[in-house]
Coordinates of C-alpha atoms and ligand atoms in Angstrom, one line a residue:
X1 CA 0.4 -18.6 -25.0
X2 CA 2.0 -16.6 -22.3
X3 CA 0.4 -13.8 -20.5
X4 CA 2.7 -11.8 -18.2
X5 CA 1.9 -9.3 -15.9
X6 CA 4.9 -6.7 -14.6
X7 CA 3.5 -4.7 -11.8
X8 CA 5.3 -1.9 -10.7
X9 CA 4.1 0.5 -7.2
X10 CA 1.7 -0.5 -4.7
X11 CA -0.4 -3.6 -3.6
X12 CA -3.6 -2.3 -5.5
X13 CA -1.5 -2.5 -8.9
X14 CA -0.4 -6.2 -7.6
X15 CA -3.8 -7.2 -7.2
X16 CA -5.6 -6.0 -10.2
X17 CA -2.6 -7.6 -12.0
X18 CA -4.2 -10.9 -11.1
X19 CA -7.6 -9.8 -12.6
X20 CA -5.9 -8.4 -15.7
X21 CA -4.0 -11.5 -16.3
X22 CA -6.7 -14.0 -15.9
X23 CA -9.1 -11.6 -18.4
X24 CA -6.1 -11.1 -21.1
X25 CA -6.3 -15.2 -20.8
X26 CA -9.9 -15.3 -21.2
X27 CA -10.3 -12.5 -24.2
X28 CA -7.3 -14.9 -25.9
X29 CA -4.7 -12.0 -25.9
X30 CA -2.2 -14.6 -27.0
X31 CA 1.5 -14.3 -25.9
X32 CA 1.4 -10.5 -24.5
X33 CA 3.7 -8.2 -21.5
X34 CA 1.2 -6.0 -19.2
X35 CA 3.0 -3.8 -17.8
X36 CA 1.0 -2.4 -14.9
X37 CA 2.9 0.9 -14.4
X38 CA 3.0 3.7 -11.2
X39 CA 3.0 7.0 -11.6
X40 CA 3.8 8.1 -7.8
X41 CA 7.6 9.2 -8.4
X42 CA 9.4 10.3 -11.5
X43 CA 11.6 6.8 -10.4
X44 CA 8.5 5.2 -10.8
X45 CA 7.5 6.4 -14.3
X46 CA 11.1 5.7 -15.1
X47 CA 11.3 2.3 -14.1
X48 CA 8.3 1.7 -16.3
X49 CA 9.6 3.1 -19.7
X50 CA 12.9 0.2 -18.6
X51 CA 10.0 -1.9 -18.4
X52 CA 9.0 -1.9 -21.4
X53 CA 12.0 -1.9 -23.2
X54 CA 13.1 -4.5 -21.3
X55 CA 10.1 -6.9 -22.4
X56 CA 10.4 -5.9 -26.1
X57 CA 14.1 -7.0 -26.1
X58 CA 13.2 -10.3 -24.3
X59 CA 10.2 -10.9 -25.6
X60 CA 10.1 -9.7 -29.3
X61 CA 7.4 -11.2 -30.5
X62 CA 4.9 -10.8 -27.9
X63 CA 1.9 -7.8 -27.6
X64 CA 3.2 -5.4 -25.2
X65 CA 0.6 -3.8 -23.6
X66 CA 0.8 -0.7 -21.0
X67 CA -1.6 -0.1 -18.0
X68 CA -1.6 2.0 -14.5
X69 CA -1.3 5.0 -13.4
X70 CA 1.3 6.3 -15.8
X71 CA -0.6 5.5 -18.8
X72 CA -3.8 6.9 -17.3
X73 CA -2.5 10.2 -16.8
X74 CA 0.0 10.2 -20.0
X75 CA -1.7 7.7 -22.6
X76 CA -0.1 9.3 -25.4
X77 CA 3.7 9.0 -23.7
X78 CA 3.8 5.6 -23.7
X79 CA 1.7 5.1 -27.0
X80 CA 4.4 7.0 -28.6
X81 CA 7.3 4.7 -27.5
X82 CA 7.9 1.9 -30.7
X83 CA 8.0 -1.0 -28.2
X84 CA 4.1 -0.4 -27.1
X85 CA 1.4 -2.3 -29.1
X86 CA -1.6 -0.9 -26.4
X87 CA -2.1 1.3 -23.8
X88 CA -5.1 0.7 -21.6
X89 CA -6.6 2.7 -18.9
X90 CA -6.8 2.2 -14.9
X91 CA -10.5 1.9 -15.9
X92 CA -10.5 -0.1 -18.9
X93 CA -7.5 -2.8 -17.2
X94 CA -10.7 -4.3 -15.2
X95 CA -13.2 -4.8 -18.3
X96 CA -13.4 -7.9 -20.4
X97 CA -15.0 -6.4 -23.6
X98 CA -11.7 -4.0 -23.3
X99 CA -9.5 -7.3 -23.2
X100 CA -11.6 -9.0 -26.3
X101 CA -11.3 -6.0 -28.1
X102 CA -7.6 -5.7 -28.3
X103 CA -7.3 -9.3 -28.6
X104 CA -9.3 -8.8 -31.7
X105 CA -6.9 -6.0 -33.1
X106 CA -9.4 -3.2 -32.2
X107 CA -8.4 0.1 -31.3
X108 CA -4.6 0.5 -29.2
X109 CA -5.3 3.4 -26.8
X110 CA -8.2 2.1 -24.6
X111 CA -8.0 5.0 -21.9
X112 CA -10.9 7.1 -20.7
X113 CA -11.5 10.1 -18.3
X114 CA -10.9 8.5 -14.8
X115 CA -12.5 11.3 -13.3
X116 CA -16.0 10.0 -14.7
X117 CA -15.6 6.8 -13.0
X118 CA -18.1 6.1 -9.7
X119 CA -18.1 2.7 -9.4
X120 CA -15.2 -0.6 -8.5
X121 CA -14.8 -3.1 -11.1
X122 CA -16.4 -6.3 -9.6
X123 CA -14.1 -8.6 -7.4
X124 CA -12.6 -10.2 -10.3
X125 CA -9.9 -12.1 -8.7
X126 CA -10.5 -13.9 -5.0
X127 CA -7.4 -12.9 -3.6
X128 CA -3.8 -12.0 -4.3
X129 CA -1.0 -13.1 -2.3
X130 CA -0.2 -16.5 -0.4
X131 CA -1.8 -18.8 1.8
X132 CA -0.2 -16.4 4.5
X133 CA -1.5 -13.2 3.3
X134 CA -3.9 -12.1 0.7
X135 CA -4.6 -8.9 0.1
X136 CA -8.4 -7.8 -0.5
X137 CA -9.3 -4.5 -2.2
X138 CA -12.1 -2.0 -0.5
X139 CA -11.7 1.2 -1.8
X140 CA -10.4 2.4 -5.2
X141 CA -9.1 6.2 -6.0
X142 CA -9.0 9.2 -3.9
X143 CA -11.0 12.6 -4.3
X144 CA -8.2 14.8 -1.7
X145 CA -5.9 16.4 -3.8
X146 CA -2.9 16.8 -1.6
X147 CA -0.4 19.4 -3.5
X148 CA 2.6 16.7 -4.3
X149 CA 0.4 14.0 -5.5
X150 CA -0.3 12.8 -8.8
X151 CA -2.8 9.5 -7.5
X152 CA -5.9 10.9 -8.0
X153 CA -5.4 11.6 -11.6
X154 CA -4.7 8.4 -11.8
X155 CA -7.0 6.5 -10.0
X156 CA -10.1 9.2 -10.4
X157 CA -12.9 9.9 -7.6
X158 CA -12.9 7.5 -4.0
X159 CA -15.4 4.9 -4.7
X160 CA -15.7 1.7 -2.4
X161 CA -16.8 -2.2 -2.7
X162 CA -20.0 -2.6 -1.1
X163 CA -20.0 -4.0 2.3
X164 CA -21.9 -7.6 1.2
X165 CA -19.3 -7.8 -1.3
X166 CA -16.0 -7.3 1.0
X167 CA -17.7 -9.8 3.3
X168 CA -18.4 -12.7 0.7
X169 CA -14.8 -12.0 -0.5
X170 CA -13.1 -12.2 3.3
X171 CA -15.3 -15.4 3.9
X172 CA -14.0 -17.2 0.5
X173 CA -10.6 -16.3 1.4
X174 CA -10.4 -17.9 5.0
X175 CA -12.7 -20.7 3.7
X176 CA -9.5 -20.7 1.0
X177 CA -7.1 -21.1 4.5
X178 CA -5.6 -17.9 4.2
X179 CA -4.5 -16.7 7.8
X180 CA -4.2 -12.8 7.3
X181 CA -6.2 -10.7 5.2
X182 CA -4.9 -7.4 4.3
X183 CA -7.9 -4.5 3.5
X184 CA -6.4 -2.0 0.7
X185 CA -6.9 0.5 -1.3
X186 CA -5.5 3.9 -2.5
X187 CA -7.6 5.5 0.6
X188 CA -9.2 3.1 2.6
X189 CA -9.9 5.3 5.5
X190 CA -12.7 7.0 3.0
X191 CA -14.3 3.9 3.0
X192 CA -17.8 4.4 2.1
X193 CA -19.1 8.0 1.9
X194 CA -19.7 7.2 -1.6
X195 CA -22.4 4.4 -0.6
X196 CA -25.5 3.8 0.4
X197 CA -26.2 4.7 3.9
X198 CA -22.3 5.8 4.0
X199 CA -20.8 2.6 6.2
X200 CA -17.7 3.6 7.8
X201 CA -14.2 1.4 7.4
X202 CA -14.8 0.8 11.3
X203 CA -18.6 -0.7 10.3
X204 CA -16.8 -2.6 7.7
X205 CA -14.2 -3.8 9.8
X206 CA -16.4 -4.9 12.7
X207 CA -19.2 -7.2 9.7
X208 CA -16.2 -8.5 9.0
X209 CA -14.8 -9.7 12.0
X210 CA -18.3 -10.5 12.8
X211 CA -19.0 -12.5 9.5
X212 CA -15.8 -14.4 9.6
X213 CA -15.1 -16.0 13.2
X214 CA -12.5 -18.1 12.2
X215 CA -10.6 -15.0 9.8
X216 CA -7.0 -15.3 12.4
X217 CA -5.9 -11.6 11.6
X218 CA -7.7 -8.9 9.7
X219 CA -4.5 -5.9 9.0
X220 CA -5.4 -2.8 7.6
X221 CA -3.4 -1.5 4.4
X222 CA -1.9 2.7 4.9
X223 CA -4.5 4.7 6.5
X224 CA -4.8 8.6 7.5
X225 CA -4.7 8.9 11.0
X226 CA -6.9 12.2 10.6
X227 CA -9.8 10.3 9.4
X228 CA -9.8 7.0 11.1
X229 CA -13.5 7.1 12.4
X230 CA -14.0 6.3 16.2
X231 CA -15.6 2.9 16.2
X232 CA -12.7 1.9 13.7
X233 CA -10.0 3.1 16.6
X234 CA -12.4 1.6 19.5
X235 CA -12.0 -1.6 17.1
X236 CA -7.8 -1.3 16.7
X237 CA -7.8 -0.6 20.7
X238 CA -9.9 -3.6 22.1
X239 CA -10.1 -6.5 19.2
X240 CA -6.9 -8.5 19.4
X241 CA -7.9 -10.3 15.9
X242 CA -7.1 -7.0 14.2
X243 CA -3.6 -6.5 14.0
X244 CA -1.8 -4.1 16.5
X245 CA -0.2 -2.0 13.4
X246 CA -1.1 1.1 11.8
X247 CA 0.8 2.3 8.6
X248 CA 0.3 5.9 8.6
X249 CA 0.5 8.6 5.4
X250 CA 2.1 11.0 7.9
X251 CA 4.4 12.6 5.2
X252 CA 5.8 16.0 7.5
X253 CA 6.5 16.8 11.2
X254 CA 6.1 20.2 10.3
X255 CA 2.8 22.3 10.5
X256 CA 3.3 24.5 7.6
X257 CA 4.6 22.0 5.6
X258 CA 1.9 20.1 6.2
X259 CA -0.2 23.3 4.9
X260 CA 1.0 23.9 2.2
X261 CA 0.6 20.0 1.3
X262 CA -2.9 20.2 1.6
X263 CA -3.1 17.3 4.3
X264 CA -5.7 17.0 6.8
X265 CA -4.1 16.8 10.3
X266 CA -1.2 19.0 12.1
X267 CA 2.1 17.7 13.7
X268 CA 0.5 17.5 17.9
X269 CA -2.7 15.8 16.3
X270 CA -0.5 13.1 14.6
X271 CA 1.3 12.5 17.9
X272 CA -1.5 12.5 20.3
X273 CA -2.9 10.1 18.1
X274 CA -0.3 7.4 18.4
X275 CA 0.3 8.6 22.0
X276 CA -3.5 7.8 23.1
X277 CA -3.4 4.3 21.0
X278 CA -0.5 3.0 22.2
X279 CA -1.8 3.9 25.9
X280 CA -5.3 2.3 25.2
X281 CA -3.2 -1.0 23.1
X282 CA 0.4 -0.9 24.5
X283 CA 1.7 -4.0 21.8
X284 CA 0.8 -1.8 18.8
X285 CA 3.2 -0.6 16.1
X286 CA 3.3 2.4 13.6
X287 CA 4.2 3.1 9.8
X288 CA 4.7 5.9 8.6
X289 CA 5.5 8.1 5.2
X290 CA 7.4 10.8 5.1
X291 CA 8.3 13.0 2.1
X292 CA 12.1 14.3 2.5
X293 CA 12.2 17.7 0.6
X294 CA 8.8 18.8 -0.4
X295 CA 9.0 22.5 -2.1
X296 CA 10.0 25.1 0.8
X297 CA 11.0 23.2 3.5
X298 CA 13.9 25.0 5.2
X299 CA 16.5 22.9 7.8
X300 CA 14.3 24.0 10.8
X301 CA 11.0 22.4 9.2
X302 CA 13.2 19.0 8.5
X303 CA 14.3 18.4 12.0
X304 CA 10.7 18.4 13.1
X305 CA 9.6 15.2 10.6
X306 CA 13.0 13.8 12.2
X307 CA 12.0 14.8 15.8
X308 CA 8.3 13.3 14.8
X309 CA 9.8 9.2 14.8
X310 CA 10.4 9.7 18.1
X311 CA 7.6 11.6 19.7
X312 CA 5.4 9.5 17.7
X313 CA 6.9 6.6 18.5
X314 CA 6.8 5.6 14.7
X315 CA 8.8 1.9 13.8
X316 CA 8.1 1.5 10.4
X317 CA 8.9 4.8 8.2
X318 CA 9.4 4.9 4.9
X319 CA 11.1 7.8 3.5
X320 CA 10.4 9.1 0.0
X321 CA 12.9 11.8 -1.4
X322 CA 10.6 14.7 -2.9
X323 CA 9.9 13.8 -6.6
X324 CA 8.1 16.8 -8.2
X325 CA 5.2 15.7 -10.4
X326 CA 3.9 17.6 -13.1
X327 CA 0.9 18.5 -12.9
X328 CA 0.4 19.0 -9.4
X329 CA 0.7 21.7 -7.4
X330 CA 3.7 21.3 -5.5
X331 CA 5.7 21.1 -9.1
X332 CA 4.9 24.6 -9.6
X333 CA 6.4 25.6 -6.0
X334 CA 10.0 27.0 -5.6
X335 CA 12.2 23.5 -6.0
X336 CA 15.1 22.4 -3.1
X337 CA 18.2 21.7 -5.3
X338 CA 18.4 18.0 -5.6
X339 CA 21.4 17.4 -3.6
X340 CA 19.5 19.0 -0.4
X341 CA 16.7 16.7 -1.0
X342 CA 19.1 13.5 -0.9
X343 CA 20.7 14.2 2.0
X344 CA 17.7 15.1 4.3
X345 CA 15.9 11.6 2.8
X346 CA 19.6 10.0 3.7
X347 CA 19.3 11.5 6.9
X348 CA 15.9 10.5 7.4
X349 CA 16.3 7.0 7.0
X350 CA 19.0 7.1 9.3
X351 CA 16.9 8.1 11.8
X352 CA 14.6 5.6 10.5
X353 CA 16.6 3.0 10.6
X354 CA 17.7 3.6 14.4
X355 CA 13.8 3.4 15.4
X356 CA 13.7 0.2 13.5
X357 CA 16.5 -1.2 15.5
X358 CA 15.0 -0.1 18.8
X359 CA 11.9 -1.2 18.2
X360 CA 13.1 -4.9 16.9
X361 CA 15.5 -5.4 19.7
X362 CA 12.2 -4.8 22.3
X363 CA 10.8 -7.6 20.7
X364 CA 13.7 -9.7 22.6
X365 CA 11.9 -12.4 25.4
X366 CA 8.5 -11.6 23.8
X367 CA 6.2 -14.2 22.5
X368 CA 3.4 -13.8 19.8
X369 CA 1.6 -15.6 17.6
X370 CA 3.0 -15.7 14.1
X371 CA 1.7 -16.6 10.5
X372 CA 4.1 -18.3 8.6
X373 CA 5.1 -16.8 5.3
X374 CA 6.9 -18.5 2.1
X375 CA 10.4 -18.6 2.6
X376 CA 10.2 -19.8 5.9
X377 CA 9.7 -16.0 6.8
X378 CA 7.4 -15.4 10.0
X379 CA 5.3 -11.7 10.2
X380 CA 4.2 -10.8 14.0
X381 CA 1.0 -9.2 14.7
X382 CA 3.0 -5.9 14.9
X383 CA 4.5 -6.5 11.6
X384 CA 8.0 -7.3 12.3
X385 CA 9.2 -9.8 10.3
X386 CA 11.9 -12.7 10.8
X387 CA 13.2 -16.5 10.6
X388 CA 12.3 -19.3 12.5
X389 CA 15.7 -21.0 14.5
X390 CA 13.6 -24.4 13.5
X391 CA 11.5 -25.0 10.5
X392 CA 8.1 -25.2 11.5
X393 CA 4.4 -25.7 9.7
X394 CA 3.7 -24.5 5.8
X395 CA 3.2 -20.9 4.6
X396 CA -0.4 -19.7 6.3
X397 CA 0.0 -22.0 9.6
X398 CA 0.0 -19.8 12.8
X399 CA 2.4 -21.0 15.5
X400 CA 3.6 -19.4 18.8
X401 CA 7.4 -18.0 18.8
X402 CA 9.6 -16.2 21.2
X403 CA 11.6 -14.1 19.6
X404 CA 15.7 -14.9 20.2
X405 CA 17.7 -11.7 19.0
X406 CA 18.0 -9.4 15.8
X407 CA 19.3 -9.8 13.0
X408 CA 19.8 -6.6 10.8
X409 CA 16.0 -5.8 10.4
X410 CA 14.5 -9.1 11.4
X411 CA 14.5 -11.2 14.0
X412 CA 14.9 -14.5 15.1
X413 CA 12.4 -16.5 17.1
X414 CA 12.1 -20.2 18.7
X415 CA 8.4 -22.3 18.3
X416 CA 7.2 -22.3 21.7
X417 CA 6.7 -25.9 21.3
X418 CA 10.0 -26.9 20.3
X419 CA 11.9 -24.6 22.8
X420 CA 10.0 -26.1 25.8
X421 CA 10.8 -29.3 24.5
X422 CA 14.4 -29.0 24.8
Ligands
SF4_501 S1 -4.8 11.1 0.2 FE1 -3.4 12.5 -0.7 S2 -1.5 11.3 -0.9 FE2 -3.1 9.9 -0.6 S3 -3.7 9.3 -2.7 FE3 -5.1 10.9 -2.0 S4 -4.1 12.8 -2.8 FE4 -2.6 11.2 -2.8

């Protein structure tokens, strides 16, 4: 009997889709659709209700069940819609007994107040991804409440993995042969206020460097720059096993922007900060997000997230058109008409796109040491990803390239080995 798992939004959702899927197995769901759904965007929550439907017509005869964000924070939604047999909660998803009770017909809305949840399910699945990169969760919910964000409804109070845990985990995975592991989260850079003696996501990341000597690349998941603690940056700006990329929640250039979106840093603290990295670790690359829209922004305030790519010296940005959710602050601020927030996120992704480019086409006539992905696909230490001119070594080998030229938004790079050889 078939158990599939749809996860829609970030890598967290991805990974406890594993767990879910092998505990649906185990309670003897039968043939059954999770859909793990994401609540970040209106698109998002959209894309989920599709979803669904979509299963039921391919799938009539199997249990659809709803999980995620979504269905945390609007339970009754989706248990309204005639193609959903259960809705479970971002709590519940993680519990066997939850699992064997709907298997056993029991009650269809298994959802409980997230905000009443202080601890992390256990590590219920080793690892999610490929022999390249797995992905390895730390840190679960969030307790900021910036104004345009629905997450923490979600995904209720921060509360981290213990340290012993993480380790045991990372050590499994490279014992597994998995080159890269990826640390994520919702908010990983709250890493461990809510434990015991209050371990910092720089302690963590130095055990586990530490713990596993033969781990090839340890990469950090989205992190906010404002509360990276110092022996984590000390770590990012010396230890060349940690990859030399940061993607940052950045989300304005402007200061009263980012006011009014309750974050914690201002436009000259988020450049210094890339500025002094980049001097103390010149090969490092950034992420960013950045929210194209939010309530109130005038034409003036706009120019400054697009000025920011380049003062930052940001490579990576994502741009996300404002999406009011309801229930947050922002929602209740005065709205930009709809067509003004298009064309500053189109405009922002132009300028996005032109960093991109500039940043790739630096990467011509230098050599790095890349893991090799499925596909053939190679990722760089910095991120960048590309093809290999020859075929070379299985998904989760490491091999020395020089990268050839650009093509579009990836590149092209030579083995070392073979290129000397010719
Ligand atoms: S830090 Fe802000 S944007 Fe990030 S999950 Fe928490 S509330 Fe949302």
């Amino acid at each position: 009997m078939s158990i599939d798992v749809v996860s829609l939004g970030c890598r967290l959702n991805a990974f406890e889709g594993e767990a879910m899927k092998r505990l649906a197995r185990e309670a003897g769901l039968g043939r059954a659709v999770i859909v793990n759904s994401c609540a970040v965007t209106a698109e998002a929550v959209r894309q989920t209700r599709q979803t669904i439907r979509r299963a039921r017509r391919e799938q009539p005869e199997a249990r659809i069940v709803v999980t995620g964000c979504a269905a945390q924070i609007d339970a009754a939604a989706f248990a309204a819609m005639p193609e959903v047999d259960a809705v479970v909660g971002n709590d519940e998803k993680l519990i066997g007994a939850r699992w064997r009770s709907l298997a056993k017909g029991g009650e269809r809305i298994l959802v409980n107040d997230v905000m009443s949840v202080r601890s992390t399910a256990p590590q219920l699945v080793e690892a999610y991804g490929d022999r390249a990169r797995a992905f390895l969760q730390i840190q679960n919910g969030c307790d900021h409440r910036c104004t345009f964000c629905i997450i923490p409804y979600g995904r209720g109070p921060s509360r981290s993995v213990p340290v012993g845990d993480v380790v045991t985990a990372a050590r499994r995975l490279v014992d597994e042969g998995h080159a890269e592991i990826v640390l994520t989260g919702v908010d990983i850079t709250s890493y461990g206020a809510d434990l015991e003696g209050a371990p910092t996501l720089g302690m963590l990341v130095e055990r586990l460097l530490i713990a596993a000597p033969k781990l090839v690349r340890l990469r950090l998941s989205s992190v906010d720059g404002a509360e990276m603690d110092p022996r984590l940056v000390d770590l990012i700006a010396s230890e060349t096993r940690l990859a030399p990329h940061l993607h940052l929640s950045l989300q304005s250039g402007d200061d009263m922007i980012l006011k009014r979106m309750k974050r914690r840093h201002r436009r000259t603290e988020a450049i210094s900060f890339c500025r002094n990295l980049r001097a103390r670790r010149p090969d490092i690359a950034f992420g960013a997000d950045l929210i194209a829209g939010f309530p109130t922004e005038t034409d003036e305030m706009f120019g400054r997230s697009v000025l920011l790519i380049e003062e930052a010296g940001l490579n990576f940005v994502h741009v996300f058109p404002y999406s009011p959710r309801p229930g947050t602050p922002a929602a209740r601020m005065p709205q930009l008409d709809r067509a003004i927030v298009k064309s500053r996120a189109a405009r922002l992704r132009e300028a996005a796109s032109a960093a991109l480019v500039r940043f790739l086409d630096d990467q011509i006539g230098k050599r790095a040491d890349a893991v090799i992905e499925t596909g053939g696909r190679i990722r760089l230490p910095n991120f960048a990803v590309g093809k290999l001119s020859a075929p070379s070594g299985a998904p989760g080998a490491v091999i020395r390239v020089e990268i050839l030229a650009r093509r579009g938004d990836e590149l092209v790079a030579a083995p070392v080995h073979a290129k000397e050889a010719a």
